[in-house]
XYZ file of C-alpha atoms in Angstrom:
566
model
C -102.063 14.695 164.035
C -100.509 13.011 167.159
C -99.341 9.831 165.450
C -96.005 9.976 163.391
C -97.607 7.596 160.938
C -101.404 6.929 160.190
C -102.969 4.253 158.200
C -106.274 3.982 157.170
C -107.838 1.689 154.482
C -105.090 2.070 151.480
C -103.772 5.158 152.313
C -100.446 6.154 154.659
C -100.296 9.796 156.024
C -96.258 10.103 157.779
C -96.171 13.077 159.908
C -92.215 14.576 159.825
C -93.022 16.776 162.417
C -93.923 13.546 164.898
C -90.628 11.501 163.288
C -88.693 12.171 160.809
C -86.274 9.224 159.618
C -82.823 10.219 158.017
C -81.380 6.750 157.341
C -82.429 3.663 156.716
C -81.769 1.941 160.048
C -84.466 4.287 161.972
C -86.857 3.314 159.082
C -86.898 -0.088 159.749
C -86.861 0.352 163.534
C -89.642 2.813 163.433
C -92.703 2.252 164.941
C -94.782 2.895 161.367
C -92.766 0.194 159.618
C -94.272 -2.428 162.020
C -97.553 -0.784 161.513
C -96.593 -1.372 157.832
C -95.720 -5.263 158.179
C -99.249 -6.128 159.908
C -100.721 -4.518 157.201
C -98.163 -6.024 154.467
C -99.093 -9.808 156.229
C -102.981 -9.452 155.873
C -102.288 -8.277 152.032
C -100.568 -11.849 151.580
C -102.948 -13.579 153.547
C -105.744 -12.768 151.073
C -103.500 -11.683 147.516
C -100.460 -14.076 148.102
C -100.896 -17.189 149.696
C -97.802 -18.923 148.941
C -95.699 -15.843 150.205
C -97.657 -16.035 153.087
C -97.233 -19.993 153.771
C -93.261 -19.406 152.719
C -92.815 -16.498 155.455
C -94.920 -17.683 158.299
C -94.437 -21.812 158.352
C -96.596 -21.748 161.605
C -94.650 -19.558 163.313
C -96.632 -16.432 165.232
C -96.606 -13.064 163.723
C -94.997 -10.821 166.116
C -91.687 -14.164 165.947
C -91.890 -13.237 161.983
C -91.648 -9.165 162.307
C -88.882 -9.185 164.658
C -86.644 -11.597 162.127
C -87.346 -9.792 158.817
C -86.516 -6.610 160.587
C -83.396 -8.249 161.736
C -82.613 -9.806 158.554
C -82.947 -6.280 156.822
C -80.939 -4.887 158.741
C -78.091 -7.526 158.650
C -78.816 -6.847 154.493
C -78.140 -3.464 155.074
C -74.485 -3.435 156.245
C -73.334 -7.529 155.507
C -72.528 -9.176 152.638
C -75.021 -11.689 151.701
C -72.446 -14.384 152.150
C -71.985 -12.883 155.586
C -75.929 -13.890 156.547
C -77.008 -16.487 157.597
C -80.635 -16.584 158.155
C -83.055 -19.469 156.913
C -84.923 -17.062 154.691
C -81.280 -16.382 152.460
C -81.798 -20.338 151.804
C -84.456 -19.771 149.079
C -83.486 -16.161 147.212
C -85.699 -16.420 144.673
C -88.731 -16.359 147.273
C -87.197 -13.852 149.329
C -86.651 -11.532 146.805
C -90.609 -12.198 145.646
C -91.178 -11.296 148.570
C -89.178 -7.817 148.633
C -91.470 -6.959 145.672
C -94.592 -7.582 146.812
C -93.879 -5.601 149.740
C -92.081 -2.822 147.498
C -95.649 -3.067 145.344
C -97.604 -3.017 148.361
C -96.431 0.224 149.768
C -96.220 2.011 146.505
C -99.713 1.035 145.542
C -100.856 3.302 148.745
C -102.006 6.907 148.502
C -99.226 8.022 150.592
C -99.134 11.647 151.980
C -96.775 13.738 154.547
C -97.217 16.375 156.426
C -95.156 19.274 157.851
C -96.292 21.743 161.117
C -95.096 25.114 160.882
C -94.946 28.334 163.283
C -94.444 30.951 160.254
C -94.502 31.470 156.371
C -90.351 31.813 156.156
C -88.726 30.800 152.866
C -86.522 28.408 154.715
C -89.419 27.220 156.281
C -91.012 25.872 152.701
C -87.349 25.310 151.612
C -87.267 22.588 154.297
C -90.412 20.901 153.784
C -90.068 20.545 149.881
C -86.223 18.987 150.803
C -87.531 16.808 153.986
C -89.928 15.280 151.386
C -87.635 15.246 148.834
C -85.207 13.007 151.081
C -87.377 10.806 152.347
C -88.882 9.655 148.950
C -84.813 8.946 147.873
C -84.572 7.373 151.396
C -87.473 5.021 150.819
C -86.155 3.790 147.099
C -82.242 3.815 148.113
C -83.349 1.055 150.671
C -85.306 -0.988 148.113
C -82.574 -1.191 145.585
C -80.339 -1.940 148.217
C -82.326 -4.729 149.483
C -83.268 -5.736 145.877
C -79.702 -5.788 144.640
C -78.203 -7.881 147.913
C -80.692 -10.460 147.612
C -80.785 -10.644 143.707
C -76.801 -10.826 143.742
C -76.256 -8.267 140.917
C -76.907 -4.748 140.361
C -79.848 -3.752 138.219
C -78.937 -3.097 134.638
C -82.502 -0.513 134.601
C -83.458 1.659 136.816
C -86.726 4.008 137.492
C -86.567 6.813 139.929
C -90.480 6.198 140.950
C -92.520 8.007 143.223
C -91.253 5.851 146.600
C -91.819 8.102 149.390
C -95.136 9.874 149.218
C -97.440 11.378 146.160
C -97.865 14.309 148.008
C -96.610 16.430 150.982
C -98.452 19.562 153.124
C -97.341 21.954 155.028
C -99.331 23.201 157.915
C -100.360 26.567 159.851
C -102.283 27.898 162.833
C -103.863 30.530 161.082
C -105.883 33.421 163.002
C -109.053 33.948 161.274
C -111.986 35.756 162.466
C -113.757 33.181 164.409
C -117.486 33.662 164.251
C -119.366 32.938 167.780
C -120.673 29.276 167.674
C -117.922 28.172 165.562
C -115.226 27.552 168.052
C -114.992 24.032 167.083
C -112.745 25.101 164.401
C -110.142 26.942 165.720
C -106.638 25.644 166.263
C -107.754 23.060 163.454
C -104.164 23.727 161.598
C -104.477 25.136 157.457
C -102.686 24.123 154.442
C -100.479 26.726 153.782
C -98.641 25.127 150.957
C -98.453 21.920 148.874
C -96.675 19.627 146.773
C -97.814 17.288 143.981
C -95.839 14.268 142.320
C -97.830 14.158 139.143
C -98.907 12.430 137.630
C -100.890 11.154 140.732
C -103.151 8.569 140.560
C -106.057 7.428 143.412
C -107.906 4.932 143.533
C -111.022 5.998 145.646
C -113.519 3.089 146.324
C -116.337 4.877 144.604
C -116.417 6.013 141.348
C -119.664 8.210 141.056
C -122.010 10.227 143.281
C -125.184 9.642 144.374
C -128.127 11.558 146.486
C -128.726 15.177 146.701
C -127.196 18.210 148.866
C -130.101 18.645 150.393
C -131.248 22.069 153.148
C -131.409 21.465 156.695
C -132.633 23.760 159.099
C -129.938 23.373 161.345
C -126.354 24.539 161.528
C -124.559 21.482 160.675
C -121.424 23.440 162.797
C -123.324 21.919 166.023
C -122.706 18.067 164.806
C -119.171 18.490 164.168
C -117.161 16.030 165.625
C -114.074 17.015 166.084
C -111.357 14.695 167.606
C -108.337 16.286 168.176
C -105.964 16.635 165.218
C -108.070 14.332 163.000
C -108.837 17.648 160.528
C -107.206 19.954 158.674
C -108.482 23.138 156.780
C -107.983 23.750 152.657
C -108.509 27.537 152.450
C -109.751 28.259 148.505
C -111.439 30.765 146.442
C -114.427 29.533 144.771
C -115.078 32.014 142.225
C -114.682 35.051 144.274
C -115.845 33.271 147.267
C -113.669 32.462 150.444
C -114.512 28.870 151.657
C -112.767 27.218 154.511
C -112.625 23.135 153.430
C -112.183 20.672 157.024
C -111.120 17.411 155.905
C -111.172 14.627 158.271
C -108.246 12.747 157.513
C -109.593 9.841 156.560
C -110.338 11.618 153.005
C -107.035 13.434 153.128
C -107.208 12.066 149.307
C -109.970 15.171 148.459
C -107.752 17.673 150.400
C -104.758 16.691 147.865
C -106.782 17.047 144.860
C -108.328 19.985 145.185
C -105.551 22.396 144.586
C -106.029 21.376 141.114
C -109.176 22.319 141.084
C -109.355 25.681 142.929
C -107.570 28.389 143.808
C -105.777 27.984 147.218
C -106.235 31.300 149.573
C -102.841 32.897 150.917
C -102.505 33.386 154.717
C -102.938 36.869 154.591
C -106.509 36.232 152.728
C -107.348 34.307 155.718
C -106.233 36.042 158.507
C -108.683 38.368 160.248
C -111.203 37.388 157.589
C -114.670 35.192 157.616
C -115.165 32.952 155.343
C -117.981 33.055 152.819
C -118.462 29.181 152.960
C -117.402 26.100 155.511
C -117.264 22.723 154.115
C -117.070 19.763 157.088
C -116.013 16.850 154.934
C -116.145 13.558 156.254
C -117.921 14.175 159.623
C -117.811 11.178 161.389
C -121.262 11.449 162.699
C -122.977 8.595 161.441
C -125.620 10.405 159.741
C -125.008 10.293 156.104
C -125.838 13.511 154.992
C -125.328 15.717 152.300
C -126.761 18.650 153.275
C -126.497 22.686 153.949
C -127.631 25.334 155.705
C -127.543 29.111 155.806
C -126.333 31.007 158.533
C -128.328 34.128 158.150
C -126.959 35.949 161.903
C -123.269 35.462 160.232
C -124.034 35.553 156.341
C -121.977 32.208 156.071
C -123.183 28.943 154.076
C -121.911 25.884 155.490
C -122.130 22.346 154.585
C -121.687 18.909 155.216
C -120.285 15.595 154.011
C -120.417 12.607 156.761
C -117.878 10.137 156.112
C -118.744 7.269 154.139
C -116.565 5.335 151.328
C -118.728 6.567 148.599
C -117.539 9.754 149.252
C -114.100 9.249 148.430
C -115.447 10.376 145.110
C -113.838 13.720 144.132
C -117.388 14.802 142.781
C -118.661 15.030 146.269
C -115.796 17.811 147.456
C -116.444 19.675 143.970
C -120.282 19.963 143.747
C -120.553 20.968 147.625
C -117.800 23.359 146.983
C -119.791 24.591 143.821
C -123.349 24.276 145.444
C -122.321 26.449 148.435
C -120.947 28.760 145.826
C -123.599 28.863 143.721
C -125.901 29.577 147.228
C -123.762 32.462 147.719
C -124.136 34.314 144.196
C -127.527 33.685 144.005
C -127.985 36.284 147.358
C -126.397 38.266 145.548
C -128.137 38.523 141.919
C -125.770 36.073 140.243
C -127.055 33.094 137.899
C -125.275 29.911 138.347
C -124.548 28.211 134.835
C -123.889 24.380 135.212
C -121.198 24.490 131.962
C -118.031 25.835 130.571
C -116.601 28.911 128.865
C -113.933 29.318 126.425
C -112.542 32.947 125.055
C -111.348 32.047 121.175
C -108.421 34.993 120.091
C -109.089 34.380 116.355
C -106.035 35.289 113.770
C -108.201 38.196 112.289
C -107.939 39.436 115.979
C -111.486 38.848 117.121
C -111.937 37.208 120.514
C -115.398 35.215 120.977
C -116.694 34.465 124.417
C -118.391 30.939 123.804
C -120.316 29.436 126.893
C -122.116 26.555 127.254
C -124.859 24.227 129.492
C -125.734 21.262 130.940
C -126.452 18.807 133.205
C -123.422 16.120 133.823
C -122.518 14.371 130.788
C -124.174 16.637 128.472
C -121.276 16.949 126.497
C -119.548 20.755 127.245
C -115.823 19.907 128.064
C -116.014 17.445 124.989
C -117.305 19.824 122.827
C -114.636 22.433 123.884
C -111.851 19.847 123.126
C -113.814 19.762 119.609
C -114.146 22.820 118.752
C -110.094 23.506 119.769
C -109.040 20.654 117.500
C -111.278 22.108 114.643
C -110.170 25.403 114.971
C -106.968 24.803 115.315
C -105.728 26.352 112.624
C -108.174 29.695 112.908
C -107.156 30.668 116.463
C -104.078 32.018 118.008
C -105.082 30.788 121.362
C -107.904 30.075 123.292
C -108.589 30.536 127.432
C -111.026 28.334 129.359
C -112.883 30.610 131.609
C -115.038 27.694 133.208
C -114.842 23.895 133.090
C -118.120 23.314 135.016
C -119.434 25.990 137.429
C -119.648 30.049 136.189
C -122.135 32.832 136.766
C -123.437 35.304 134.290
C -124.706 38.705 136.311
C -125.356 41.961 134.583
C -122.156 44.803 135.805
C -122.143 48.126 136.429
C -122.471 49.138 132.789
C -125.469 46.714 132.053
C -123.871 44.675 130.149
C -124.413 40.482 130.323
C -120.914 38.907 131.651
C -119.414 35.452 133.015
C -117.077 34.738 135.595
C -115.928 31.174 136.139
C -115.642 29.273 139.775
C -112.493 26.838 138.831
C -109.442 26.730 137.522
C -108.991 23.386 136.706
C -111.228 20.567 135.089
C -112.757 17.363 136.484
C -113.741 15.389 133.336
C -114.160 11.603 132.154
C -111.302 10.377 130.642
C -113.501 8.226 128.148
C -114.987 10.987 126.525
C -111.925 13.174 126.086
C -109.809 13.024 122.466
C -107.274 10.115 123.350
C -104.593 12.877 123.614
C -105.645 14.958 125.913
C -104.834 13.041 128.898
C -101.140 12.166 128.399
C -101.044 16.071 126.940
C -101.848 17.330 130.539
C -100.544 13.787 132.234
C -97.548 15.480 134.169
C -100.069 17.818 135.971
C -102.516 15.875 136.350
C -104.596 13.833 138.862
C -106.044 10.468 137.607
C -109.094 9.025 139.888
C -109.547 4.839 138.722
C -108.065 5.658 135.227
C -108.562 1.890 134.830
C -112.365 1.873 135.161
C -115.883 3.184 133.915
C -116.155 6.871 134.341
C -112.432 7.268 135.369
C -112.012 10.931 136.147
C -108.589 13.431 135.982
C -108.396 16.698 137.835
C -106.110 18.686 136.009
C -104.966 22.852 136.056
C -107.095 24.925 132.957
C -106.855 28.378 133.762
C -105.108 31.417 135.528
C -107.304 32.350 138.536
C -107.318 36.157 137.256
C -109.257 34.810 133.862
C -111.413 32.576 136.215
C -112.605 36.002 138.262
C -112.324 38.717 135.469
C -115.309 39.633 133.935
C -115.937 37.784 130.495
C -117.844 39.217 127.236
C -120.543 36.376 126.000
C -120.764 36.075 121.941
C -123.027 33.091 122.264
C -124.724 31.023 125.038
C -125.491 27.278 123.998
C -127.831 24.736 125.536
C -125.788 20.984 125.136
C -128.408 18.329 124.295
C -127.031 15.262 124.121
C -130.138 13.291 123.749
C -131.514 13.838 120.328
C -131.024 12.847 117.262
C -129.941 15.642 115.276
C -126.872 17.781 114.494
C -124.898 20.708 114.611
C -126.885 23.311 116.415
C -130.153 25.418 116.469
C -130.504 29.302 117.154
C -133.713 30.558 119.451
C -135.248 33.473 118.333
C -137.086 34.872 121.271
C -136.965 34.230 124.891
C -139.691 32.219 125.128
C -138.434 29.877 122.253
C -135.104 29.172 124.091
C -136.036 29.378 128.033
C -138.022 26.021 127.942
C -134.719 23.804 127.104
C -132.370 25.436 129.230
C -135.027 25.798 132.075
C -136.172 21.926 131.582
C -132.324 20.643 132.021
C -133.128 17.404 130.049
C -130.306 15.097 129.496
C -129.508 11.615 128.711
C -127.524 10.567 131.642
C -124.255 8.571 131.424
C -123.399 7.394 134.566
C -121.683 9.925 135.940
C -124.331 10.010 138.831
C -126.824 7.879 140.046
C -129.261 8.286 137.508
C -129.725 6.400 134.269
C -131.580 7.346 131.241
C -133.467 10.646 130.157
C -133.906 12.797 133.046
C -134.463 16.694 134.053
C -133.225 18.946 136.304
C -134.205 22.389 136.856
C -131.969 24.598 134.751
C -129.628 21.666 134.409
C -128.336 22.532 137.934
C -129.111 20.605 141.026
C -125.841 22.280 142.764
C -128.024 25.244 144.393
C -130.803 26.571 141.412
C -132.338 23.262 141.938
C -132.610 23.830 145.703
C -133.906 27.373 145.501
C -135.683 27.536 142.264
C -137.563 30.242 143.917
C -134.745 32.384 144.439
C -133.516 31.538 141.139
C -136.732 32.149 138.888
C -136.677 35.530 138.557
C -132.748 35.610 137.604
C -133.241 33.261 134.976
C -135.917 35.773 133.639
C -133.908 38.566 133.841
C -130.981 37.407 132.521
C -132.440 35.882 129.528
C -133.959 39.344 128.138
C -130.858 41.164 128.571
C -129.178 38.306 126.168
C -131.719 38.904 123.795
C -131.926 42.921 124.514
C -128.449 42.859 123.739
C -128.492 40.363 120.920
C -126.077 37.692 122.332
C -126.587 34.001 120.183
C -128.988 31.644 122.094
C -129.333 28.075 121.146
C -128.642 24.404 121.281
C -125.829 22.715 120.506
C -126.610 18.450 119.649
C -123.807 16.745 121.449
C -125.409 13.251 120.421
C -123.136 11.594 123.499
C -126.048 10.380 124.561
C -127.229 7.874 121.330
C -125.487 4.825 120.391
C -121.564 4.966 119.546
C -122.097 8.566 120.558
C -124.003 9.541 117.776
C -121.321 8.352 114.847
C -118.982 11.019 116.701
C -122.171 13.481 115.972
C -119.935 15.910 118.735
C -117.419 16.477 115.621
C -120.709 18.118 113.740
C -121.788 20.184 116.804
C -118.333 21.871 117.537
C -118.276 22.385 113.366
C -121.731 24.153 113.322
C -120.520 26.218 116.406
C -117.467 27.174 114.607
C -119.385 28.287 111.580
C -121.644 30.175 113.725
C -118.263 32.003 115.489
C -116.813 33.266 111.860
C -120.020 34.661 111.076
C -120.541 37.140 113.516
């Protein structure tokens, strides 16, 4: 990034390595902070009219930057007895308007970012105290502002978040460069990166809609780069290496997704190919969702063109997932759209319980269930998957799960009230205030998320019928049908409304290839039975009115029954 601050729509990316302001003087002189005004005056123009009639009187716009940057700095070393400016006539509108503008910039996603030549300790020492400085920087000149004006020292005070939510450091890293995909190099990597949690976003869109969909061709050739616009997350998506390029613009997905996946170390990357390549926010004008397979290379790659909607954090997890779940299929892996939990009992059992469906079927809220129900049975339990796993047979034939995540992207309505402010100081809130408001928050060591997990009992969420507690299949052909028919009563959470089906409740890659998928579903179904693993149906109920009278409570009760009798 070229520019030592960026704005775009209502978010603020400060690059330190561009400028890096130590007082308060170069703040206010800086370039960004007039960036910052224009945008502060069109915020009053439409949210604050009689601010905006107060500051301006008529007079032009570039007259009223240059004397509130000259009154703040006579604020900063007078008296306010010592001013005299026409604005220190009416204090009581003055200091309105030093909140508003305080407001204003807080209310941004704000983000910095670092450049770096190595991985040295006082390398990351400095960037952690460089952000550190500048978010005391930022509030030590509001409350000295604040306080001048206001003519008395607060008697309260809150040490918010007043620099930035977030800040990245950046590397070159030297991967192994397939041919054709020289777009990407020099395009710098996150090598590490700090959260102030709880963060909260406030994307524009709020659910996803449309399909990833196959293209034939290599969506590597449409990349549009612009120089230093992008920057690479490096994760592990299950076992899988994928290389994330965020346009800036959506720098917002880039920040999250640390809670969400496992971030790759440099030495993971260097000299290594990636698995999967994710271009989000291509500004190509194409609105696509789509993927392809590079056979020549054995890389799946896939794009997201930049659009508001896709401010949505579903759209960077379900392409990370569906690319994923691409790759383990090649390999003889089943993709299971669910969740996993390990339950250590007292009487030293552990139960591997693992569930599916579609979105909004009810499996993370029927894991937060069954853990307040069983609360006093179990010494612990260990979430294997939130959303994404893979069951595949290993090398001593038995039926196992891995997991993809190690975090959790869940509604916040359908979560027991506590839950959120149990997690809130890790967490990452997306529209908390609205309808399917979403939190990304840390679930699970990476080394449970990729360690081979026993199953004890593989449930089918319906949340659509009117029943309760659960149902056991006795054969293979008894319990296929459900799980293969994906029916669900959709809540919003994508574009659809209503009863609807997806093929094996997965449209993140079985969906696409249900070809390729068929005969895995077929196989791994009679080894469950062969090797007598519980098969059946959990009713969820989220789906019927008031959620069933809480019918979830009589699912996770059943299921817990079902544990202490095997």
């Amino acid at each position: 990034m070229k520019e030592a601050i960026y704005y775009k729509r209502n978010m603020a990316i400060i690059n330190y390595t561009k400028k890096y302001c130590v007082n308060a003087q170069e703040l206010i002189s800086s370039e960004g902070f007039q960036q910052f005004l224009d945008l502060f005056f069109n915020h009053l123009a439409t949210h604050n009219l009689e601010l905006y009639n107060w500051l301006f009187e008529g007079a032009r716009i570039s007259d009223v930057k240059v004397e509130i940057i000259k009154l703040l700095k006579l604020l900063l070393v007078l008296e306010p007895d010592e001013i005299i400016h026409p604005a220190m006539n009416d204090r009581g509108m003055l200091l309105a308007l030093i909140e508003e503008g305080y407001n204003f910039w807080r209310n941004m996603e704000r983000y910095s970012l670092i450049f770096t030549k190595n991985e040295e300790g006082l390398q990351i020492h400095n960037f952690i105290e460089a952000d550190s400085e500048f978010n005391q920087l930022v509030l030590n000149f509001y409350r000295t502002i604040e306080q001048k004006v206001q003519g008395s020292n607060n008697k309260v005070y809150r040490q918010l978040q007043a620099g930035t939510n977030a800040s990245i450091l950046l590397q070159e890293y030297n991967w192994s460069v397939p041919k054709g995909y020289e777009a990407l190099t020099k395009i710098p990597f996150i090598n590490r990166i700090m959260l102030r949690t709880p963060l909260i976003i406030h994307p524009k869109s709020n659910k996803r809609i449309g399909m990833f969909t196959e293209t034939k061709f290599n969506p590597i050739n449409e990349f549009v780069r612009n120089d230093d616009e992008w920057i690479c997350f490096p994760c592990k998506v299950g076992s899988m290496l994928t290389f994330a390029y965020f346009h800036r613009d959506f720098m917002s997905g880039a920040i999250a997704a640390p809670n969400l996946f496992e971030m790759a170390s440099v030495h993971e990357c260097e000299n290594h190919k990636p698995d999967c390549i994710v271009l989000f926010g291509n500004p190509d004008g194409k609105n696509d969702t789509s993927f392809y397979y590079d056979e020549k290379e054995d890389i799946w790659i896939g794009k997201v063109s930049a659009a508001d909607v896709i401010e949505y954090f579903g759209y960077v997890k379900k392409m990370f997932l569906t690319l994923h779940n691409l790759a383990v299929m090649k390999k003889g892996w089943l993709p299971i759209h669910g969740a996993m939990i390990n339950l250590y009992l007292k009487n030293g059992q552990k139960k591997g319980i693992m569930f599916m469906g579609d979105s909004g079927a009810g499996k993370s809220e029927t894991i937060e269930a069954l853990t307040y129900l069983a609360k006093d049975l179990i010494v612990r339990q260990e979430v294997v998957f939130d959303d994404m796993g893979s069951i595949h047979i290993n090398k001593n034939g038995k039926v196992v799960a891995q997991g993809t995540e190690i975090g959790a992207f869940v509604r916040l309505d359908d979560l027991d009230k506590g839950t959120a402010y149990r997690d809130m100081d890790r967490s990452i809130f997306f529209n908390p205030e609205s309808a399917n408001a979403r939190v990304v928050v840390p679930a699970a060591p990476y080394d449970v998320v990729t360690t081979d997990q026993t199953i004890d009992c593989f449930m089918y969420a319906n949340n659509y019928t009117d029943k309760r507690g659960l149902k056991r299949f006795n054969s293979v052909e008894e319990a296929k049908p459900s799980f293969v028919e994906g029916k669900r009563f959709a809540l919003g959470t994508t574009q659809e409304k209503g009863i609807s089906t997806t093929f094996f409740a997965n449209p993140f890659g079985p969906m696409q290839k249900q070809e390729e998928c068929t005969p895995l579903i077929d196989t791994m179904f009679e080894r469950l039975f062969e090797q007598n693993i519980t098969v059946g149906e959990i009713y969820t109920c989220l789906g019927l009115p008031n959620k069933g009278d809480n019918g979830i409570m009589d699912a996770a009760q059943a299921l817990l029954d079902l544990v202490n009798e095997k």
